[in-house]
Coordinates of C-alpha atoms in Angstrom, one line a residue:
Chain X
X28 CA 0.0 0.1 0.2
X29 CA 1.1 3.7 -0.8
X30 CA 2.3 5.6 2.4
X31 CA 1.0 9.0 3.3
X32 CA 2.3 12.3 4.7
X33 CA 0.4 14.5 6.9
X34 CA 1.5 17.5 8.7
X35 CA 2.0 16.7 12.7
X36 CA -0.6 19.3 13.8
X37 CA -3.1 21.8 12.9
X38 CA -5.3 24.5 14.7
X39 CA -8.7 25.4 13.6
X40 CA -11.2 28.1 15.3
X41 CA -14.4 26.7 16.5
X42 CA -17.1 27.0 13.8
X43 CA -14.7 27.6 11.0
X44 CA -14.0 24.8 8.5
X45 CA -11.0 22.4 9.1
X46 CA -9.1 21.5 6.2
X47 CA -6.6 18.4 6.7
X48 CA -4.1 17.7 3.9
X49 CA -2.8 14.4 3.1
X50 CA -0.1 13.4 0.4
X51 CA 0.0 10.1 -1.1
X52 CA 1.9 10.4 -4.1
X53 CA 2.6 6.8 -4.8
X54 CA -0.9 5.8 -4.8
X55 CA -2.1 3.0 -7.3
X56 CA -5.2 3.0 -9.4
X57 CA -7.0 0.3 -7.1
X58 CA -6.2 1.8 -3.7
X59 CA -8.8 3.7 -1.6
X60 CA -8.1 6.8 0.6
X61 CA -9.5 6.5 4.0
X62 CA -9.7 8.8 7.0
X63 CA -10.3 7.8 10.5
X64 CA -9.7 9.8 13.7
X65 CA -9.0 8.9 17.2
X66 CA -10.3 11.0 20.4
X67 CA -8.1 10.9 23.2
X68 CA -7.6 7.3 24.4
X69 CA -10.5 6.1 22.5
X70 CA -10.6 3.5 19.6
X71 CA -10.1 4.9 16.1
X72 CA -13.5 6.1 14.4
X73 CA -14.1 5.9 10.7
X74 CA -14.9 9.1 8.9
X75 CA -15.2 8.6 5.2
X76 CA -13.2 7.0 2.4
X77 CA -13.2 7.4 -1.4
X78 CA -11.4 6.1 -4.7
X79 CA -11.7 8.7 -7.3
X80 CA -14.5 11.0 -6.7
X81 CA -15.2 13.6 -3.9
X82 CA -17.3 12.0 -1.2
X83 CA -19.5 13.7 1.4
X84 CA -21.3 12.1 4.3
X85 CA -22.6 13.5 7.8
X86 CA -19.3 14.0 9.3
X87 CA -17.2 15.3 6.4
X88 CA -16.3 15.9 3.0
X89 CA -13.3 14.3 1.1
X90 CA -11.4 16.0 -1.7
X91 CA -9.1 13.8 -3.8
X92 CA -7.2 15.5 -6.5
X93 CA -7.5 14.5 -10.1
X94 CA -4.1 12.8 -10.3
X95 CA -5.1 11.0 -7.0
X96 CA -1.7 11.9 -5.2
X97 CA -3.1 14.0 -2.4
X98 CA -6.3 14.6 -0.7
X99 CA -8.1 16.8 1.8
X100 CA -10.5 16.0 4.6
X101 CA -13.0 19.0 5.3
X102 CA -14.8 19.3 8.5
X103 CA -17.2 22.1 7.6
X104 CA -18.0 23.3 11.1
X105 CA -15.5 22.4 13.6
X106 CA -16.4 21.9 17.0
X107 CA -14.6 21.3 20.1
X108 CA -15.3 17.6 20.1
X109 CA -13.6 17.4 16.7
X110 CA -10.4 17.9 18.6
X111 CA -8.4 14.6 17.6
X112 CA -5.7 13.0 15.8
X113 CA -6.9 12.5 12.2
X114 CA -5.2 9.5 10.3
X115 CA -5.2 9.4 6.3
X116 CA -4.7 5.7 5.0
X117 CA -4.4 4.2 1.6
X118 CA -5.3 0.8 0.9
X119 CA -5.6 -1.5 -1.9
X120 CA -8.7 -3.4 -2.7
X121 CA -7.0 -6.8 -2.7
X122 CA -7.9 -9.2 0.0
X123 CA -5.6 -9.1 2.9
X124 CA -4.7 -6.5 5.7
X125 CA -1.1 -7.2 6.6
X126 CA 0.0 -3.7 5.1
X127 CA -2.6 -1.8 6.6
X128 CA -0.5 1.4 7.8
X129 CA -2.0 4.1 10.3
X130 CA 1.0 6.2 10.3
X131 CA 1.2 9.1 13.1
X132 CA -1.6 11.5 11.7
X133 CA -2.5 15.0 12.2
X134 CA -3.4 16.4 15.5
X135 CA -6.2 18.8 15.1
X136 CA -6.9 21.2 18.0
X137 CA -10.3 23.3 17.7
X138 CA -9.9 26.4 19.5
X139 CA -12.8 28.2 21.0
Chain I
X4 CA -26.2 -3.2 19.2
X5 CA -22.8 -2.9 21.2
X6 CA -20.5 -2.8 18.2
X7 CA -17.0 -4.2 19.1
X8 CA -16.5 -5.0 22.7
X9 CA -13.2 -5.9 24.4
X10 CA -12.3 -7.4 27.8
X11 CA -10.6 -6.5 30.2
X12 CA -10.3 -2.6 29.9
X13 CA -7.1 -2.5 32.1
X14 CA -4.6 -5.2 33.0
X15 CA -1.2 -5.4 34.8
X16 CA 1.0 -8.4 34.4
X17 CA 4.4 -9.1 35.5
X18 CA 7.2 -10.5 33.2
X19 CA 6.5 -13.9 32.1
X20 CA 2.9 -14.1 32.8
X21 CA 0.2 -15.1 30.3
X22 CA -3.1 -13.7 29.4
X23 CA -5.8 -13.5 26.9
X24 CA -7.5 -10.3 25.6
X25 CA -11.1 -11.0 24.3
X26 CA -12.9 -9.2 21.4
X27 CA -16.5 -9.7 20.4
X28 CA -18.5 -7.9 17.7
X29 CA -22.4 -8.1 16.8
X30 CA -22.4 -6.7 13.4
X31 CA -21.9 -10.0 11.5
X32 CA -18.7 -8.9 10.3
X33 CA -16.6 -11.4 8.4
X34 CA -13.1 -9.8 9.3
X35 CA -11.6 -8.9 12.5
X36 CA -8.2 -7.2 13.4
X37 CA -5.9 -6.8 16.4
X38 CA -3.8 -3.5 16.7
X39 CA -1.5 -2.3 19.4
X40 CA -0.8 1.4 20.1
X41 CA 2.4 2.7 21.7
X42 CA 2.7 6.3 23.5
X43 CA 2.8 8.8 20.8
X44 CA 2.7 6.4 17.7
X45 CA -0.1 5.3 15.4
X46 CA -1.6 1.8 15.3
X47 CA 0.4 -1.1 14.0
X48 CA -1.5 -4.4 12.9
X49 CA -0.4 -7.5 14.9
X50 CA -2.8 -10.1 13.6
X51 CA -5.9 -10.3 11.3
X52 CA -8.7 -12.8 10.3
X53 CA -10.0 -12.4 7.0
X54 CA -12.8 -15.0 7.6
X55 CA -13.9 -17.4 10.2
X56 CA -11.4 -20.2 10.2
X57 CA -8.5 -17.9 9.0
X58 CA -5.8 -15.9 10.5
X59 CA -2.9 -14.2 9.2
X60 CA 0.0 -12.1 10.5
X61 CA 0.2 -8.2 10.5
X62 CA 3.3 -5.8 10.7
X63 CA 4.2 -6.8 14.3
X64 CA 3.0 -10.4 15.2
X65 CA 6.0 -11.8 17.2
X66 CA 5.2 -12.6 21.1
X67 CA 1.4 -13.0 20.1
X68 CA -0.9 -15.7 19.1
X69 CA -4.6 -15.3 17.7
X70 CA -7.7 -17.5 17.7
X71 CA -10.9 -16.9 15.6
X72 CA -13.3 -18.6 18.0
X73 CA -16.4 -18.2 15.9
X74 CA -17.6 -15.5 13.5
X75 CA -18.1 -12.9 16.5
X76 CA -15.0 -13.5 18.6
X77 CA -11.4 -13.0 18.0
X78 CA -8.9 -13.4 20.9
X79 CA -5.4 -12.4 21.4
X80 CA -2.9 -14.3 23.6
X81 CA 0.2 -13.3 25.3
X82 CA 2.0 -16.4 26.3
X83 CA 5.1 -14.8 28.0
X84 CA 4.6 -11.3 28.5
X85 CA 7.5 -8.7 28.3
X86 CA 7.7 -5.1 29.1
X87 CA 7.9 -4.4 25.4
X88 CA 4.3 -5.4 25.0
X89 CA 3.1 -2.5 27.4
X90 CA 0.6 -0.9 25.1
X91 CA -3.0 -0.2 24.4
X92 CA -4.5 -2.8 22.2
X93 CA -7.5 -2.5 19.9
X94 CA -9.8 -4.9 18.3
X95 CA -11.7 -4.0 14.9
X96 CA -13.8 -5.6 12.5
X97 CA -15.1 -5.2 9.1
X98 CA -17.3 -6.7 6.5
X99 CA -14.4 -7.9 4.5
X100 CA -10.5 -7.5 4.6
X101 CA -10.3 -5.3 1.4
X102 CA -10.3 -1.9 0.6
X103 CA -13.6 -0.1 0.4
X104 CA -14.6 -1.8 3.7
X105 CA -14.4 0.5 6.6
X106 CA -13.4 -0.8 10.4
X107 CA -15.0 -0.4 13.5
X108 CA -13.0 -0.2 16.7
X109 CA -13.4 -1.3 20.2
X110 CA -12.5 0.8 23.1
X111 CA -9.1 -0.7 23.8
X112 CA -7.5 -2.9 26.5
X113 CA -4.5 -0.9 28.3
X114 CA -2.0 -3.3 29.3
X115 CA 1.0 -2.9 31.5
X116 CA 3.9 -5.4 31.7
X117 CA 6.0 -4.9 34.8

């Protein structure tokens, strides 16, 4: 699976949009982009995933560039409860999971 | 619907002791996973089970064994605990072990080995 690069930390004002970038320049055609988050000491929580097209759900939007080498997770109206570590993961479609790689993520702090 | 449950929540072991971490899911998922997370680090995959009756090694399998007891339950065993295994252990499940299938995580087991 392609590895990802994320900034180690970001701040965002409460009520503003939080835009979290992820670089995955070695991604291949059948690899999905996933986003998870981990609120302090809890188990990671699935947010969203996509293959080529932009995706939106009740939690967030995922924007994937046309060349698929980078993506951005958007939390449209950040709240204090969105303070967490956000992981960008790239994973292939093939059966198996022994190369699933979480990395160290981006620590997002939402400021009142 | 409890999702993914793990027991115990906390455990302290002495070096050389053994223990089994239990995980169960009620979402009828085929695939289950065990991860460990060390302080300040991301999650690392220990073992996974793509379907009932199968298990495979992940990134850091040494010192661990697993059992997929049935479709619901997936246990992780430490035969002879070492201080290096002090960590938070998370269990997860998904419909399948393929891309496009999101994983759901349990609350974690905090293990300290002295």
